[in-house]
CSV table of C-alpha atoms in Angstrom, one decimal:
chain,number,residue,atom,x,y,z
A,1246,MET,CA,-111.8,47.4,-5.2
A,1247,ALA,CA,-114.8,48.9,-3.5
A,1248,LEU,CA,-118.2,48.1,-4.9
A,1249,GLU,CA,-120.6,50.9,-5.8
A,1250,ARG,CA,-123.4,51.4,-3.2
A,1251,PRO,CA,-126.5,53.6,-3.3
A,1252,ASN,CA,-125.8,57.2,-2.4
A,1253,PHE,CA,-127.0,58.4,1.0
A,1254,GLU,CA,-126.3,61.0,3.6
A,1255,GLY,CA,-126.2,59.9,7.2
A,1256,ILE,CA,-128.4,62.4,9.2
A,1257,GLN,CA,-128.6,60.9,12.6
A,1258,LYS,CA,-127.2,57.9,14.6
A,1259,VAL,CA,-128.8,56.7,17.8
A,1260,ASP,CA,-127.2,53.7,19.4
A,1261,ASP,CA,-126.9,51.1,16.6
A,1262,VAL,CA,-129.6,52.7,14.3
A,1263,GLU,CA,-128.5,55.2,11.5
A,1264,ILE,CA,-131.1,57.4,9.9
A,1265,ARG,CA,-130.2,58.0,6.3
A,1266,ASP,CA,-131.5,60.1,3.3
A,1267,TYR,CA,-131.0,58.1,0.1
A,1268,ALA,CA,-130.8,59.5,-3.4
A,1269,PRO,CA,-133.0,57.6,-5.9
A,1270,TYR,CA,-131.5,54.5,-7.5
A,1271,GLN,CA,-132.4,51.7,-9.7
A,1272,VAL,CA,-132.5,47.9,-8.9
A,1273,ALA,CA,-132.8,44.7,-10.9
A,1274,SER,CA,-135.1,42.3,-8.9
A,1275,CYS,CA,-135.9,38.7,-9.0
A,1276,ASP,CA,-139.0,37.3,-7.3
A,1277,VAL,CA,-138.2,33.9,-5.6
A,1278,SER,CA,-141.5,32.2,-5.0
A,1279,ASP,CA,-142.3,29.3,-2.7
A,1280,ILE,CA,-138.9,29.5,-0.8
A,1281,GLU,CA,-139.3,30.7,2.8
A,1282,ASP,CA,-135.6,30.3,3.7
A,1283,LEU,CA,-133.7,33.6,3.3
A,1284,ARG,CA,-130.4,32.2,2.5
A,1285,GLN,CA,-131.8,29.6,0.0
A,1286,ALA,CA,-134.0,32.3,-1.7
A,1287,SER,CA,-131.0,34.7,-1.8
A,1288,SER,CA,-128.8,32.1,-3.4
A,1289,TYR,CA,-131.5,31.2,-6.0
A,1290,GLY,CA,-132.3,34.8,-6.9
A,1291,PHE,CA,-128.6,35.7,-6.9
A,1292,GLN,CA,-127.9,33.2,-9.7
A,1293,TYR,CA,-130.4,34.8,-12.0
A,1294,LEU,CA,-129.2,38.3,-11.1
A,1295,PHE,CA,-125.6,37.3,-11.6
A,1296,ASN,CA,-126.4,35.9,-15.1
A,1297,TYR,CA,-128.0,39.2,-15.9
A,1298,ILE,CA,-125.0,41.3,-15.0
A,1299,SER,CA,-122.8,38.8,-16.7
A,1300,GLY,CA,-124.4,39.5,-20.0
A,1301,GLN,CA,-127.8,37.8,-20.1
A,1302,ASN,CA,-129.3,41.1,-21.2
A,1303,GLU,CA,-130.0,43.1,-24.3
A,1304,PRO,CA,-127.4,44.1,-25.6
A,1305,GLY,CA,-125.3,41.3,-23.9
A,1306,GLN,CA,-123.4,43.9,-21.8
A,1307,LYS,CA,-121.5,43.1,-18.6
A,1308,ILE,CA,-122.6,45.1,-15.7
A,1309,ALA,CA,-120.5,45.9,-12.6
A,1310,MET,CA,-121.3,44.2,-9.3
A,1311,THR,CA,-122.7,46.5,-6.7
A,1312,ALA,CA,-123.6,46.2,-3.0
A,1313,PRO,CA,-125.6,45.4,-1.1
A,1314,VAL,CA,-127.6,42.5,-2.3
A,1315,GLN,CA,-131.1,43.2,-0.9
A,1316,GLN,CA,-133.8,40.7,0.1
A,1317,VAL,CA,-137.4,41.7,1.0
A,1318,LYS,CA,-140.0,39.2,2.3
A,1319,SER,CA,-143.0,38.9,-0.1
A,1320,ASP,CA,-146.3,37.1,0.0
A,1321,LYS,CA,-144.9,34.1,-1.9
A,1322,GLY,CA,-141.2,34.1,-0.8
A,1323,TRP,CA,-138.6,36.8,-1.2
A,1324,LYS,CA,-137.6,39.5,-3.7
A,1325,VAL,CA,-133.8,39.6,-4.2
A,1326,SER,CA,-132.3,42.8,-5.8
A,1327,PHE,CA,-129.0,44.1,-7.0
A,1328,VAL,CA,-128.4,47.9,-7.3
A,1329,VAL,CA,-127.9,49.0,-10.9
A,1330,PRO,CA,-124.6,51.0,-11.2
A,1331,SER,CA,-125.2,54.8,-11.3
A,1332,GLU,CA,-123.5,55.0,-14.7
A,1333,PHE,CA,-126.8,53.8,-16.2
A,1334,LYS,CA,-129.7,56.3,-16.8
A,1335,PRO,CA,-133.1,54.6,-16.5
A,1336,GLU,CA,-133.5,54.5,-20.3
A,1337,SER,CA,-130.1,53.0,-20.9
A,1338,ILE,CA,-130.2,50.1,-18.3
A,1339,PRO,CA,-129.7,46.8,-20.1
A,1340,VAL,CA,-133.0,44.9,-20.5
A,1341,PRO,CA,-133.0,41.5,-18.8
A,1342,LEU,CA,-133.5,38.5,-21.0
A,1343,HIS,CA,-135.0,36.3,-18.2
A,1344,SER,CA,-138.6,37.1,-17.4
A,1345,SER,CA,-138.2,36.8,-13.7
A,1346,ILE,CA,-136.0,39.9,-13.5
A,1347,LYS,CA,-137.6,43.2,-13.3
A,1348,LEU,CA,-136.1,46.7,-13.3
A,1349,ARG,CA,-137.5,49.3,-10.9
A,1350,LYS,CA,-136.7,52.7,-9.4
A,1351,VAL,CA,-136.2,53.1,-5.6
A,1352,VAL,CA,-137.5,56.6,-4.9
A,1353,ALA,CA,-135.4,59.0,-2.7
A,1354,GLY,CA,-136.3,59.0,0.9
A,1355,THR,CA,-135.4,58.5,4.5
A,1356,PHE,CA,-134.5,55.1,5.8
A,1357,ALA,CA,-133.4,53.6,9.1
A,1358,ALA,CA,-130.6,51.0,9.1
A,1359,LEU,CA,-129.3,48.7,11.7
A,1360,ARG,CA,-125.9,47.3,10.9
A,1361,TYR,CA,-124.6,43.9,12.3
A,1362,ARG,CA,-121.9,41.4,11.6
A,1363,GLY,CA,-122.1,37.6,11.3
A,1364,SER,CA,-124.3,35.2,9.5
A,1365,TRP,CA,-127.7,36.1,8.0
A,1366,ASN,CA,-130.7,33.7,8.0
A,1367,ASN,CA,-134.4,33.8,8.9
A,1368,GLU,CA,-133.8,33.8,12.6
A,1369,VAL,CA,-131.2,36.7,12.5
A,1370,PHE,CA,-133.4,38.6,10.1
A,1371,GLU,CA,-136.4,38.3,12.4
A,1372,GLU,CA,-134.3,39.3,15.5
A,1373,LYS,CA,-132.6,42.3,13.8
A,1374,THR,CA,-136.0,43.4,12.2
A,1375,LYS,CA,-137.5,43.4,15.8
A,1376,GLU,CA,-134.6,45.2,17.2
A,1377,LEU,CA,-134.8,47.9,14.4
A,1378,LEU,CA,-138.6,48.3,14.8
A,1379,ASP,CA,-138.3,48.5,18.6
A,1380,ALA,CA,-135.7,51.3,18.2
A,1381,LEU,CA,-137.9,53.2,15.8
A,1382,LYS,CA,-140.7,53.1,18.3
A,1383,THR,CA,-138.4,54.6,20.9
A,1384,LEU,CA,-137.4,57.2,18.4
A,1385,LYS,CA,-141.0,57.9,17.6
A,1386,MET,CA,-140.4,57.2,13.9
A,1387,LYS,CA,-142.9,55.4,11.7
A,1388,PRO,CA,-141.7,52.6,9.4
A,1389,ILE,CA,-143.2,52.5,5.8
A,1390,GLY,CA,-143.3,49.3,4.0
A,1391,GLU,CA,-141.3,46.1,4.6
A,1392,VAL,CA,-137.9,45.7,6.2
A,1393,SER,CA,-135.2,44.5,3.8
A,1394,SER,CA,-132.1,42.5,4.5
A,1395,ALA,CA,-128.9,44.0,2.9
A,1396,VAL,CA,-125.8,41.8,2.5
A,1397,TYR,CA,-122.6,43.5,1.6
A,1398,ASN,CA,-120.1,40.7,1.4
A,1399,PRO,CA,-119.6,37.5,-0.7
A,1400,PRO,CA,-120.8,34.2,1.0
A,1401,LEU,CA,-117.3,33.0,1.5
A,1402,THR,CA,-116.3,36.0,3.7
A,1403,PRO,CA,-115.8,34.8,7.3
A,1404,PRO,CA,-118.9,35.7,9.4
A,1405,ILE,CA,-117.0,38.0,11.8
A,1406,LEU,CA,-115.9,40.2,8.8
A,1407,ARG,CA,-119.3,40.4,7.2
A,1408,ARG,CA,-121.4,43.6,7.0
A,1409,ASN,CA,-125.1,43.1,7.0
A,1410,GLU,CA,-128.0,45.5,7.7
A,1411,VAL,CA,-131.7,45.5,8.1
A,1412,ILE,CA,-133.2,48.6,6.5
A,1413,VAL,CA,-136.7,50.2,6.3
A,1414,ARG,CA,-138.1,53.3,4.9
A,1415,VAL,CA,-139.4,55.8,7.6
A,1416,GLU,CA,-141.7,58.8,7.5
A,1417,SER,CA,-139.7,62.0,7.1
A,1418,LYS,CA,-140.0,64.5,9.9
């Protein structure tokens, strides 16, 4: 069964970079402080978010898993996020019981994404971020905000079959 993903329209593809217009969506995010390692932070944050979608929320409701799991570098570590299924309106999203989980809206906008296969870790994230930002310079597009890592498959998926991306918001033309 396919997992729900944020809605977007692909508007341009240049080499390995796809420019997309995303509709607004909601995320549940967990700040993981004092952990620099992307994989370790993702695993740590994932546990809190998995508990949230497994019913540690008010009203104790199970929430469907979505893709991708997103990670964004922060001043103190990483912010790990799940996309909230579109069946929930902002006012009906179950309230997290754990204080480290926050709900927020991702506003509609244009993003650039670079897809890749294989493992994801700090080194790959840095390499793919540089590749994406270099491509945006060539395309004369300005990134806005931080680059995020997007992981679409469970950790036990063989690396060759994994879908990963680095994504950044860009100025609309």
